Structures are given as structure tokens and as C-alpha cells.
Tab-separated table of C-alpha atoms in Angstrom:
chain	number	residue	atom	x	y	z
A	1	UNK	CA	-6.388	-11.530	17.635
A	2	UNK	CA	-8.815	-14.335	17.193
A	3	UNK	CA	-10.138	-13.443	13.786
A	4	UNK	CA	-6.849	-13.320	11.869
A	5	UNK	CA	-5.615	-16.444	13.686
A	6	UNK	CA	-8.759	-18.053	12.170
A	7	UNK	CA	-8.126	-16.494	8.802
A	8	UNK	CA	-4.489	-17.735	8.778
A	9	UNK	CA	-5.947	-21.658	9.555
A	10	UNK	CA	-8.555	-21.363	7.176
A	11	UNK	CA	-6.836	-19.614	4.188
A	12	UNK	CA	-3.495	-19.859	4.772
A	13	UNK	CA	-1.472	-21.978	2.579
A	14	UNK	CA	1.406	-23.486	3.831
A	15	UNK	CA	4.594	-23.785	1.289
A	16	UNK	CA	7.605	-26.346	2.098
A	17	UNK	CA	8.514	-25.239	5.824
A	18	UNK	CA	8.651	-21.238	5.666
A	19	UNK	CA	6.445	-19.961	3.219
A	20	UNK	CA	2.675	-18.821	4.613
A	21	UNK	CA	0.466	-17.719	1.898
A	22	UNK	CA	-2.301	-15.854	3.034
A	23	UNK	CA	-2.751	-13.277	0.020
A	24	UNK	CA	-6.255	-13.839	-0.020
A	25	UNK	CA	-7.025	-11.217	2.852
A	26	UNK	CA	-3.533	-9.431	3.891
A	27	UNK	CA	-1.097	-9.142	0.955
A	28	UNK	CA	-2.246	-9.512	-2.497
A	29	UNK	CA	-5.928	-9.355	-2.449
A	30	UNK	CA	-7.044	-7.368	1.169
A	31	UNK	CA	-10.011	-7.487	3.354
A	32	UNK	CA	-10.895	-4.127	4.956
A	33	UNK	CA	-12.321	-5.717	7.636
A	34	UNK	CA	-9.634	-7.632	8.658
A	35	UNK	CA	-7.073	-5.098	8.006
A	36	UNK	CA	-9.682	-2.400	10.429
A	37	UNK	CA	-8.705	-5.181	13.669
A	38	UNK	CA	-5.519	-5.167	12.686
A	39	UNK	CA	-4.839	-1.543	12.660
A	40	UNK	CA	-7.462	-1.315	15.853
A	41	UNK	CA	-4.761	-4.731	17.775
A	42	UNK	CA	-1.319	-3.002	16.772
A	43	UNK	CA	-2.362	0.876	17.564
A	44	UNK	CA	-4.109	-0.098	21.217
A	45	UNK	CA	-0.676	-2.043	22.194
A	46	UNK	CA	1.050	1.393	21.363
A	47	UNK	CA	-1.374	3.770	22.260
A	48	UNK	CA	0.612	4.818	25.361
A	49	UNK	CA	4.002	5.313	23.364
A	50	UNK	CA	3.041	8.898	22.399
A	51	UNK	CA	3.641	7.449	18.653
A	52	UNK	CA	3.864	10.602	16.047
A	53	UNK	CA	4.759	8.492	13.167
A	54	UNK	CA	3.893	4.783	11.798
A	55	UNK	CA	7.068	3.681	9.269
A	56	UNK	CA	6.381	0.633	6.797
A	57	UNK	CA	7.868	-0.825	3.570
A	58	UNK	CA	6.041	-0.686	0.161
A	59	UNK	CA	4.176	-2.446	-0.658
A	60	UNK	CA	2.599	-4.749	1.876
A	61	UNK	CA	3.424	-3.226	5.001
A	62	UNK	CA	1.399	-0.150	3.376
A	63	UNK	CA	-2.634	-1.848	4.238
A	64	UNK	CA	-1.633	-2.480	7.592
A	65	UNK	CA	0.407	0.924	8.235
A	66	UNK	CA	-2.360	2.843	7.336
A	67	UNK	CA	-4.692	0.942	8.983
A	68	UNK	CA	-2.723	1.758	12.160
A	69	UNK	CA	-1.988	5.229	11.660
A	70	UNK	CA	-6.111	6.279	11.057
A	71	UNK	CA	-6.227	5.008	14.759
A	72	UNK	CA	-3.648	6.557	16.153
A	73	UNK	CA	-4.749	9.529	14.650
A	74	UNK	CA	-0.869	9.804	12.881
A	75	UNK	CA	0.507	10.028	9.298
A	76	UNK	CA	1.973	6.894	7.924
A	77	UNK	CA	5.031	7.012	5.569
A	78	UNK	CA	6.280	4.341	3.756
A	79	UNK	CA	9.854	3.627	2.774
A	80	UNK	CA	10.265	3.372	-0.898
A	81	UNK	CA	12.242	0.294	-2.999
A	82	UNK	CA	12.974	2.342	-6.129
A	83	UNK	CA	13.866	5.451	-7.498
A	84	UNK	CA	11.537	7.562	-9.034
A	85	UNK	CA	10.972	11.364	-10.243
A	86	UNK	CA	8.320	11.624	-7.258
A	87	UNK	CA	10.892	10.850	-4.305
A	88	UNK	CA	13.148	13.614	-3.135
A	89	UNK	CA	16.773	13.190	-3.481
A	90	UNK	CA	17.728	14.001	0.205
A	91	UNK	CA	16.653	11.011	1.635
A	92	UNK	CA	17.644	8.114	4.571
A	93	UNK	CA	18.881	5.038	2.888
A	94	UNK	CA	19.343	1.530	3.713
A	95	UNK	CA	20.247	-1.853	2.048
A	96	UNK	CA	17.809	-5.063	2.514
A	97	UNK	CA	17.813	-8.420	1.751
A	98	UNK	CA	14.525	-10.328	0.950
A	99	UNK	CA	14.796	-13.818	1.243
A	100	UNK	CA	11.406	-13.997	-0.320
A	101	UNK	CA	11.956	-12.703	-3.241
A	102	UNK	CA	16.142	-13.457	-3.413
A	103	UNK	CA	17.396	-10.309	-3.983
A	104	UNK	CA	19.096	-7.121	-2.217
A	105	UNK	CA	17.698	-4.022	-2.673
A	106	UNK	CA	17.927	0.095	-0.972
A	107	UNK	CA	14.938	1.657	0.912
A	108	UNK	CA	14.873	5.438	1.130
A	109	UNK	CA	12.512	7.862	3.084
A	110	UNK	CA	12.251	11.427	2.721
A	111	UNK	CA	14.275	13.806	5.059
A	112	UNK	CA	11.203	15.910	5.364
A	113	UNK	CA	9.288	12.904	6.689
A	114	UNK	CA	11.082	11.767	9.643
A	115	UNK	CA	12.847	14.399	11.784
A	116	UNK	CA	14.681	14.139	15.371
A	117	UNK	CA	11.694	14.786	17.690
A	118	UNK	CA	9.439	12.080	16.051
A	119	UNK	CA	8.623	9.152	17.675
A	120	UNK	CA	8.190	6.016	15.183
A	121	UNK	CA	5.794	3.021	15.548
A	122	UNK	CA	7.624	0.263	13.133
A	123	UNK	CA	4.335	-1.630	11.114
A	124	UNK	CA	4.596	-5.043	8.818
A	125	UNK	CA	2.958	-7.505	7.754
A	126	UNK	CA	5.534	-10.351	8.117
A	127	UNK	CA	8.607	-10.598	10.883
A	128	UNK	CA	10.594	-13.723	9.494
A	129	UNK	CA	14.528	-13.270	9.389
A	130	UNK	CA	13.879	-9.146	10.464
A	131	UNK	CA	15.544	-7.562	7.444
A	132	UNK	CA	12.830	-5.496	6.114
A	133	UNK	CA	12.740	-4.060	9.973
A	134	UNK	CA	16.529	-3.962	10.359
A	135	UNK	CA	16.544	-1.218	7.547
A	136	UNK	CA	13.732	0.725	8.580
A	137	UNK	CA	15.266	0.637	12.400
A	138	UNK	CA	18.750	2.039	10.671
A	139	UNK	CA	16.495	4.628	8.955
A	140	UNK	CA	14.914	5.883	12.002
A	141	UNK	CA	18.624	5.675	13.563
A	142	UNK	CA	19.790	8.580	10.799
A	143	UNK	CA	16.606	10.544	11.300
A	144	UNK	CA	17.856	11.134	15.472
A	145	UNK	CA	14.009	9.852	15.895
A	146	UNK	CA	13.077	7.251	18.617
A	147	UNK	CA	11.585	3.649	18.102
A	148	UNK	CA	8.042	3.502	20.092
A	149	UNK	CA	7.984	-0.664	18.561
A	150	UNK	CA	7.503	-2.648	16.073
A	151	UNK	CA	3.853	-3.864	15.273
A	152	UNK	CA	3.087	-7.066	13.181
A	153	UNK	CA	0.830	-8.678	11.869
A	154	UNK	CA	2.527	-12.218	11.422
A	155	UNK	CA	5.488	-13.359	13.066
A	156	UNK	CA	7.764	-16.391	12.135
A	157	UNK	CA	8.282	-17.335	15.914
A	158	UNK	CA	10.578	-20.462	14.181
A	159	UNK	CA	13.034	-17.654	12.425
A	160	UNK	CA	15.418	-15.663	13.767
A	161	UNK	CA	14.001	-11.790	13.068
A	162	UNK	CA	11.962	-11.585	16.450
A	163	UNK	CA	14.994	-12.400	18.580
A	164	UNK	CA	16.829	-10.024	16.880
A	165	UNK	CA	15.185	-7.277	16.591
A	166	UNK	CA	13.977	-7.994	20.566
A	167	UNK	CA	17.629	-8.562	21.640
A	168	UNK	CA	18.071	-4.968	20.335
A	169	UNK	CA	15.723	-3.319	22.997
A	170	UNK	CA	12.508	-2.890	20.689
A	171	UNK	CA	9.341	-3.955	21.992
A	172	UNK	CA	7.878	-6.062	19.271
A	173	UNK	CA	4.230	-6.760	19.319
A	174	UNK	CA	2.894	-9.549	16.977
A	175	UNK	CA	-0.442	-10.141	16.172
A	176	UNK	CA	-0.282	-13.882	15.656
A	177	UNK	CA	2.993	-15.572	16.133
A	178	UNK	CA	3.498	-18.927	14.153
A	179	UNK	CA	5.552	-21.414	16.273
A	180	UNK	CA	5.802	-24.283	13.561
A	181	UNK	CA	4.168	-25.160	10.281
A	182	UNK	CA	3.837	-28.226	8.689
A	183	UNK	CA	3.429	-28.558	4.510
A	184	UNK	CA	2.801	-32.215	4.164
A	185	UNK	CA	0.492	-32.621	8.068
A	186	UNK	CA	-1.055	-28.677	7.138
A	187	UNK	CA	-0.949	-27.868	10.759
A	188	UNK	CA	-0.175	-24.187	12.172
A	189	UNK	CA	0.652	-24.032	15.268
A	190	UNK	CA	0.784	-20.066	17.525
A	191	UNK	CA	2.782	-19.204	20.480
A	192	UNK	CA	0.450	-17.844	23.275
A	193	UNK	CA	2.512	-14.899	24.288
A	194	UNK	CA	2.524	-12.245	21.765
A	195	UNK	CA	4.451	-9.293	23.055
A	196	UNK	CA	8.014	-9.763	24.802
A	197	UNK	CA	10.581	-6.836	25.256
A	198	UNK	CA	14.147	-7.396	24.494
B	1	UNK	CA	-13.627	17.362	-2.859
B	2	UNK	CA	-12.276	20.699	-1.705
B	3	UNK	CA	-9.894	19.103	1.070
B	4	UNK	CA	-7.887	17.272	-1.451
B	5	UNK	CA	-7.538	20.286	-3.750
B	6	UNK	CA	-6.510	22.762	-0.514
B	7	UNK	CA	-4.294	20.013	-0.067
B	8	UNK	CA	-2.478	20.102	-3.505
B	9	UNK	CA	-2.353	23.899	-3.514
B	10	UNK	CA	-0.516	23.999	-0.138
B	11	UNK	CA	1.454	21.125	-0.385
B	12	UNK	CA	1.957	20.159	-3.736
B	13	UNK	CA	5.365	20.608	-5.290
B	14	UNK	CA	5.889	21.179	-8.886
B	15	UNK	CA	8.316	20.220	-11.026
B	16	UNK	CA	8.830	21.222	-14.740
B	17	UNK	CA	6.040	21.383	-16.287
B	18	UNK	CA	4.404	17.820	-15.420
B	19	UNK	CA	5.591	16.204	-12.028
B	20	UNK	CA	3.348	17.132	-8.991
B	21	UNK	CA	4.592	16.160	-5.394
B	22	UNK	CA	1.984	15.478	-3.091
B	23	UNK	CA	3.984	13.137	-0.823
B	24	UNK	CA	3.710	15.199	1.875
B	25	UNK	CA	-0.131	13.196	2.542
B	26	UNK	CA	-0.845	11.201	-0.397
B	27	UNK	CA	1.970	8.436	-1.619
B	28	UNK	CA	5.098	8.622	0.625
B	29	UNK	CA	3.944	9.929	3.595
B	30	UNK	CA	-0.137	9.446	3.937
B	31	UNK	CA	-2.544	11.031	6.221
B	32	UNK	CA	-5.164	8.622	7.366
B	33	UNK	CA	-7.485	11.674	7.095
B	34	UNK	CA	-7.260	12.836	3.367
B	35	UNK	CA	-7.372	8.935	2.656
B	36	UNK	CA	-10.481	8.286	4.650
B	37	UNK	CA	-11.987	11.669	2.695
B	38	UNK	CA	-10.991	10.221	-0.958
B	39	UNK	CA	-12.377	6.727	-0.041
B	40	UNK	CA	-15.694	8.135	1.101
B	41	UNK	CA	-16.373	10.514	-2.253
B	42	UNK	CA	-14.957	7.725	-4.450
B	43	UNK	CA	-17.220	5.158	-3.262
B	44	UNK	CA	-19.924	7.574	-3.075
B	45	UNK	CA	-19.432	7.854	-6.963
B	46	UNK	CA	-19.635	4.266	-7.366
B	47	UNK	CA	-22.325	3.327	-4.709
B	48	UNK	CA	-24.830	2.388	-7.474
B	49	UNK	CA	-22.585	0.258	-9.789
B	50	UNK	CA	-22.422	-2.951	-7.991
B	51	UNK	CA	-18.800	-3.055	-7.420
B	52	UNK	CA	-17.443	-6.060	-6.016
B	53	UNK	CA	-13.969	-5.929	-5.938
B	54	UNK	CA	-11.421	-2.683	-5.789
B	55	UNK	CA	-8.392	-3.249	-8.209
B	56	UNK	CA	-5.039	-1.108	-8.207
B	57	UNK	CA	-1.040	-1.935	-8.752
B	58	UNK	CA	1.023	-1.571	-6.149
B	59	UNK	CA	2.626	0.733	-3.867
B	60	UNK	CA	0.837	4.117	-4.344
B	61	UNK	CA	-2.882	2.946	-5.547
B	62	UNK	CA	-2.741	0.411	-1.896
B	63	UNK	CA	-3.490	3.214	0.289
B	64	UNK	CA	-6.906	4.994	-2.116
B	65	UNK	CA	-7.750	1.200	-2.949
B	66	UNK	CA	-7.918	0.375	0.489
B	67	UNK	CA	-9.844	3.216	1.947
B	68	UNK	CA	-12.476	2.682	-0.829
B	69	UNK	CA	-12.700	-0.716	-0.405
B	70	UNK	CA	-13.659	-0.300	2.969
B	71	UNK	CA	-16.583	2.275	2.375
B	72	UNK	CA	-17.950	-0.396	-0.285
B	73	UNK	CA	-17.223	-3.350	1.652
B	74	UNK	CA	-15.757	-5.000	-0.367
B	75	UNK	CA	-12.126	-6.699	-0.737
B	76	UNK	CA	-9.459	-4.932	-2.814
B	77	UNK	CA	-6.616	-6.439	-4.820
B	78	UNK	CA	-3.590	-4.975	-5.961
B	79	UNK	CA	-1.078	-6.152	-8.855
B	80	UNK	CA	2.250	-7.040	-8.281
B	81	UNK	CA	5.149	-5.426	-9.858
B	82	UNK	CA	7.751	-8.341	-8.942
B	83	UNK	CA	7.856	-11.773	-9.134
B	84	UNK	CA	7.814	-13.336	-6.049
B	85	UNK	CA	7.867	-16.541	-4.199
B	86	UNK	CA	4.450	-15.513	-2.389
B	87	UNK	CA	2.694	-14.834	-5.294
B	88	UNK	CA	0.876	-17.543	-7.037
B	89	UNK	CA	2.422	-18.825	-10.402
B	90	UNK	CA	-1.122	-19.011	-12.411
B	91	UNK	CA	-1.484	-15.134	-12.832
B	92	UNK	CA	-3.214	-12.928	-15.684
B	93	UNK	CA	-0.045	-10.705	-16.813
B	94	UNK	CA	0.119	-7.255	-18.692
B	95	UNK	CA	2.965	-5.276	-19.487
B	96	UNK	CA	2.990	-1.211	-18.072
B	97	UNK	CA	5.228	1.721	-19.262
B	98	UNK	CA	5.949	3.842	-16.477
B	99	UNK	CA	7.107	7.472	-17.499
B	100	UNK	CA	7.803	8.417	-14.183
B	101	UNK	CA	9.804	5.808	-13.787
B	102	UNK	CA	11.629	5.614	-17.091
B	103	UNK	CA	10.460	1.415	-16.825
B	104	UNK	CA	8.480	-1.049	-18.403
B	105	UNK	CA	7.676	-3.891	-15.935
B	106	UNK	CA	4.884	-6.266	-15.813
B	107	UNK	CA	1.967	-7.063	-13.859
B	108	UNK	CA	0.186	-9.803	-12.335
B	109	UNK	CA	-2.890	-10.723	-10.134
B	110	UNK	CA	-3.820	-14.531	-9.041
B	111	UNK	CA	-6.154	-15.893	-10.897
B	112	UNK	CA	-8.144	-16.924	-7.821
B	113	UNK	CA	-9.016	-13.219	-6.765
B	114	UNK	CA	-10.709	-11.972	-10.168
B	115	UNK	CA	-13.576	-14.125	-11.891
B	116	UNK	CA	-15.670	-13.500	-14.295
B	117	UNK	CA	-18.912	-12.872	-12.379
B	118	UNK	CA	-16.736	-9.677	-10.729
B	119	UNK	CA	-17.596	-6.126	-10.908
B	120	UNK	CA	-14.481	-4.354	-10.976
B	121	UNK	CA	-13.755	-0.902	-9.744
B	122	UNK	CA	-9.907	0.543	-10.393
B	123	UNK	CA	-8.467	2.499	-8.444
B	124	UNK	CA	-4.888	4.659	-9.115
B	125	UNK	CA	-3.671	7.802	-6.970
B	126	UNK	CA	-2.582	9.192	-10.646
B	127	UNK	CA	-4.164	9.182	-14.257
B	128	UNK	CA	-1.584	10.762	-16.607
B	129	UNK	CA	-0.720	8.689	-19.465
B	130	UNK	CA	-3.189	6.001	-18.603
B	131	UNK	CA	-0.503	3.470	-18.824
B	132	UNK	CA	-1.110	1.975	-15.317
B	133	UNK	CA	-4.877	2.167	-15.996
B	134	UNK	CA	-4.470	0.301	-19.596
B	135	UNK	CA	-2.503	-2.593	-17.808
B	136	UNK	CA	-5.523	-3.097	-15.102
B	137	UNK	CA	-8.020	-2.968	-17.837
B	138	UNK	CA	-6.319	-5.713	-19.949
B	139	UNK	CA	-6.133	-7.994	-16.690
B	140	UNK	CA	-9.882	-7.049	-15.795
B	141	UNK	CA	-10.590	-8.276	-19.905
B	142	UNK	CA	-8.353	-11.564	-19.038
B	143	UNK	CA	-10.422	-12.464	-16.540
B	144	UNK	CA	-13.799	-12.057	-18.195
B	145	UNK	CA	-15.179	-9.104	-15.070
B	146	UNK	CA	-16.608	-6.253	-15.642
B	147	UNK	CA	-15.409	-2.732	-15.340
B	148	UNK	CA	-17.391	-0.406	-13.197
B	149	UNK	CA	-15.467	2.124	-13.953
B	150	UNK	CA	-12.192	4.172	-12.719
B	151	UNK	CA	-11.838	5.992	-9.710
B	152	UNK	CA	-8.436	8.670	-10.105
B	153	UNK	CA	-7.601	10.805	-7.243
B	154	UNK	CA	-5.509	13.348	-9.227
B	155	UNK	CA	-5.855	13.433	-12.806
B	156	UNK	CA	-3.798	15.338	-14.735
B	157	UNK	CA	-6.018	17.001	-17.108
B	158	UNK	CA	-3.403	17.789	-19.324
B	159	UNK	CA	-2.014	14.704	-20.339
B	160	UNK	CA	-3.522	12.179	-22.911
B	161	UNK	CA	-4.709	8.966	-20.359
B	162	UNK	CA	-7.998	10.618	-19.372
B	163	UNK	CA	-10.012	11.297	-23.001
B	164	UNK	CA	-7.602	7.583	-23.589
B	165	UNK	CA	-9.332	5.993	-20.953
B	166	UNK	CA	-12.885	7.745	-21.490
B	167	UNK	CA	-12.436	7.019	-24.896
B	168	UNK	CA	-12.478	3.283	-23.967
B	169	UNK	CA	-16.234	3.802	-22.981
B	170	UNK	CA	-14.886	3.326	-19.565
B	171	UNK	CA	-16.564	5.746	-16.484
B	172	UNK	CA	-13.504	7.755	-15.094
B	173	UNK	CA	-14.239	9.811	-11.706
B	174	UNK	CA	-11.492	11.855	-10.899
B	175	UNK	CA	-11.340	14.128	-7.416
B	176	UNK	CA	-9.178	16.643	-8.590
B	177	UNK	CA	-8.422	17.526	-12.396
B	178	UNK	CA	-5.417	19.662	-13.036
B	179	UNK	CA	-5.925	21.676	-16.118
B	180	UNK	CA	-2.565	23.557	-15.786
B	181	UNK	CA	0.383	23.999	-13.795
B	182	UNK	CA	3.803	26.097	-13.595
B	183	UNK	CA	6.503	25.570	-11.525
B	184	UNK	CA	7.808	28.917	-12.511
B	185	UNK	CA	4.393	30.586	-11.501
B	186	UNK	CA	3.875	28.092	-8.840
B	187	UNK	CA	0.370	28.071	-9.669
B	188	UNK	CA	-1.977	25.172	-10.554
B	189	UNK	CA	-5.323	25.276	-11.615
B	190	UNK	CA	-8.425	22.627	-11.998
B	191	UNK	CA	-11.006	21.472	-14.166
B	192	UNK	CA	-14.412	21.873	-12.390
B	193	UNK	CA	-15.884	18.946	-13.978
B	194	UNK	CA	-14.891	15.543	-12.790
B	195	UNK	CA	-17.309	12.915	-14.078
B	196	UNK	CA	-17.020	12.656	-17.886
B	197	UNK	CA	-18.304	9.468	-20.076
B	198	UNK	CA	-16.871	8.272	-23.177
């Protein structure tokens, strides 16, 4: 997608040799019309899955997810971090580590959100290491659901998340997929190919 | 907007005699259709107010902010609830209460995506307390913006934040007002009014 690989060069903000910054139209603040090609990219790669569901993590996988889901024509549901009066207490649950943010923490979905017969479309907005996606793929593993893909927006081709999660079977489909980044020469370099099964 | 409120009578879960469950198509699982219905009649309310940036706090304002944002083309921005290495370090900062949550946590927003020549419409999926609303409104006064006003999707009418808010001087549009609910009668009923001034 031409747009947000221009976006990501001209905005992006590169941080020692993993961190991408671009929370000036994806993750902090958002711009609807970049988040509309997104969701318009990541649902026309899946639009022959017969996807029922789209399955993200709060907070920023939530733009994108819904973006996705009003094309597909599907409800979005997004896994939460923390406990709260407002979840339901018979939930899926599964442990993640964020390397971002250095600490471990439990995503839960409903039980009345993800049932057997559902077929799940994986959205997020990064795919570095593949943790936040590990849990959600365990998730979908307790619900007896199957996994259409995973759909991102940015991919850390130099981490190890893509191979992973590709080596398990899942189609992944990346928007833009960073092969290297450079801090101190701010150069971003993409891999051409941006959807490989495993 | 009569969707929304069809919506909370069929789906809507009480619990005691101040917790209402919509996650069934507002904040844990979403469908793309109420959301596109609640961004068009809350940007219709705010069409004429010059609004140039959408403001919430993450995870369950993301999905309203978003879908208003795009009817008023224009970016939205939501706080952060956690530190994080992605985040910039030169934020403006408030401190929230969350009953719901039985919390207090903080919030930030990078200084680079609210000046003071912004016109700044908030957006929250809930007004009860007003404590989420109070913590936007102090970062919107850090930066030197102006408020255009708040747009709720359900208020609860019966709780303090809304007169708390109004009472502010600040414009609060609401799409649904609950005036009363049971969870032993299983009944809930609305305010018809939903634009009030302070």
C-alpha cells in the first residue's frame, strides 16, 4: 500500500534499531483516511476466507480492526488487557509479553463472542516478535474457531514474529513490511513481497 | 438515534443498579454498523463548531472517536493509559478515577498532536461520573485548544458527570440518556432530550 509506505518514510521516527514511531497517523493520534486503505488493503486480501469475525488487541489494534471489519461487513471484537465490571467472567484467556512496554500481562475475550463455527481474521497494527498474535491465535484455539489470517499493518520483517506465526500455517498478510531500519543513516528499507503462507 | 437505543434495549445487560453491558456491539465486540450510525449523528451535532481534532482515552472511546473523526475529516487522538516506550516522553498528563475499574491511572497525549490553535471535540462511549471526561478537559486546558464540546454515546442520566460536565459550560451531546434502569425489572428507560447547555 503505497500511501502508508509513504507515511511511514515521511513521519516515521526511527528509535535505536527496533522502535518505529509513527503515532502521528496509526497509533496515538489516527488519520481516518489512512486507517479507511488500511481496512479497504487487509479485508480485500481476505475477502475470499468467508471471515465472520475480525479479533484485535486493545488498544491499537482496535482503529485498524474496525476499519477492517466495516468492509467485510463483520463485527470486530477486541481482546481486553484488564479486568473490569463490564467484561464477563466466562472468558478465553491468555498470557502476553510486550517487549514494548516490558511487561507480561493476560488477554481475555468473551465466550459469547467467539464460538466454534466462527471463522477469525487476526488484525494489528504491529507484527514484531508475534506475541500479541500468539495469544490471540491460543484464544481462537479454545474458542474451536478457525484462523482465516492474520492482517497487519506493519511488519518487523528483521524480527522473528512473522516466521513464527507463518511457520505455524497462518497466512499472514502485511501491509508494509520493514526489512531494516537505520537510527543514525534514517533509512527504511520494505521487503517487496508482502504475503507468504507458512 | 433510535438504532442505538433498540440496540441497548435488546442487548443491553444490566447489572445492579448502575452497570449496563452493551458489549455485545459497542466496546468488546463492535459492529461496524452501529459505529458508522453514532459517528454520522455525532458529527452531525458538531458539523458547525469547527472541530479540528477528535479526542478520547483509550480502548473503548477508539472505536466512536474514530468513526466520528472520519465523518468530520479530521484526525483523532486518543490518551494513553500506560507508559510506553512508543509514546513520546514530552506529554500533557492528568490523573482519572475509574469506578468501573476500582483504579486511578493517569493519562497522557504528545504534545505534538494538540496545539493551541485546535478545536477540540471529545469523544467517550460512557458519561457517568465524568471522571474520564474531566481528565480530557484538563489536557485540552494544558494545551491552550478549545473545547467544542462533548460527544457521549450513552450517558447515564442518572449519575452526577452530565449536569458536572454541563455545569463546566461545556456542550455535551449524548445519543442515548438513561434516566433509569432495573436489573430486577429488566427495564431501562431514556431521557428524550439529548442536547443540554450549561
Amino acid at each position: 500500500m503505497d500511501l502508508l509506505r509513504e507515511r511511514i518514510i515521511s513521519e516515521g521516527r526511527i528509535i535505536g534499531t527496533d522502535i518505529l514511531k509513527v503515532d502521528s497517523f496509526l497509533n496515538h493520534q489516527i488519520d481516518p483516511a489512512v486507517m479507511d486503505e488500511i481496512g479497504r488493503s487487509l479485508s480485500g486480501a481476505f475477502s475470499e476466507s468467508g471471515v465472520t469475525k475480525v479479533l484485535t488487541v486493545e488498544s491499537s489494534g482496535i482503529a485498524p480492526a474496525l476499519s477492517v471489519a466495516r468492509f467485510l461487513g463483520v463485527p470486530a471484537v477486541f481482546a481486553r488487557k484488564t479486568a473490569s465490571r463490564n467484561l464477563d467472567s466466562d472468558t478465553y484467556v491468555s498470557g502476553v509479553h510486550s517487549y514494548t512496554k516490558g511487561v507480561d500481562y493476560v488477554i481475555r475475550v468473551s465466550k459469547r463472542y467467539l464460538q466454534a463455527d466462527d471463522v477469525v481474521l487476526l488484525i494489528d497494527d504491529f507484527l514484531a516478535k508475534g506475541c500479541a498474535l500468539r495469544g490471540l491465535i491460543d484464544i481462537v484455539a479454545q474458542s474451536g474457531a478457525k484462523i482465516a489470517g492474520a492482517g497487519i499493518v506493519i511488519e518487523k520483517g528483521f524480527q522473528e514474529g512473522g516466521a513464527l506465526i507463518r511457520g505455524m500455517g497462518i497466512r499472514v498478510h502485511s501491509l508494509a513490511i520493514i526489512k531494516e531500519m537505520s537510527e543514525k543513516e534514517n533509512r527504511i528499507s520494505f521487503k517487496d513481497e508482502n504475503d507468504t503462507k507458512g
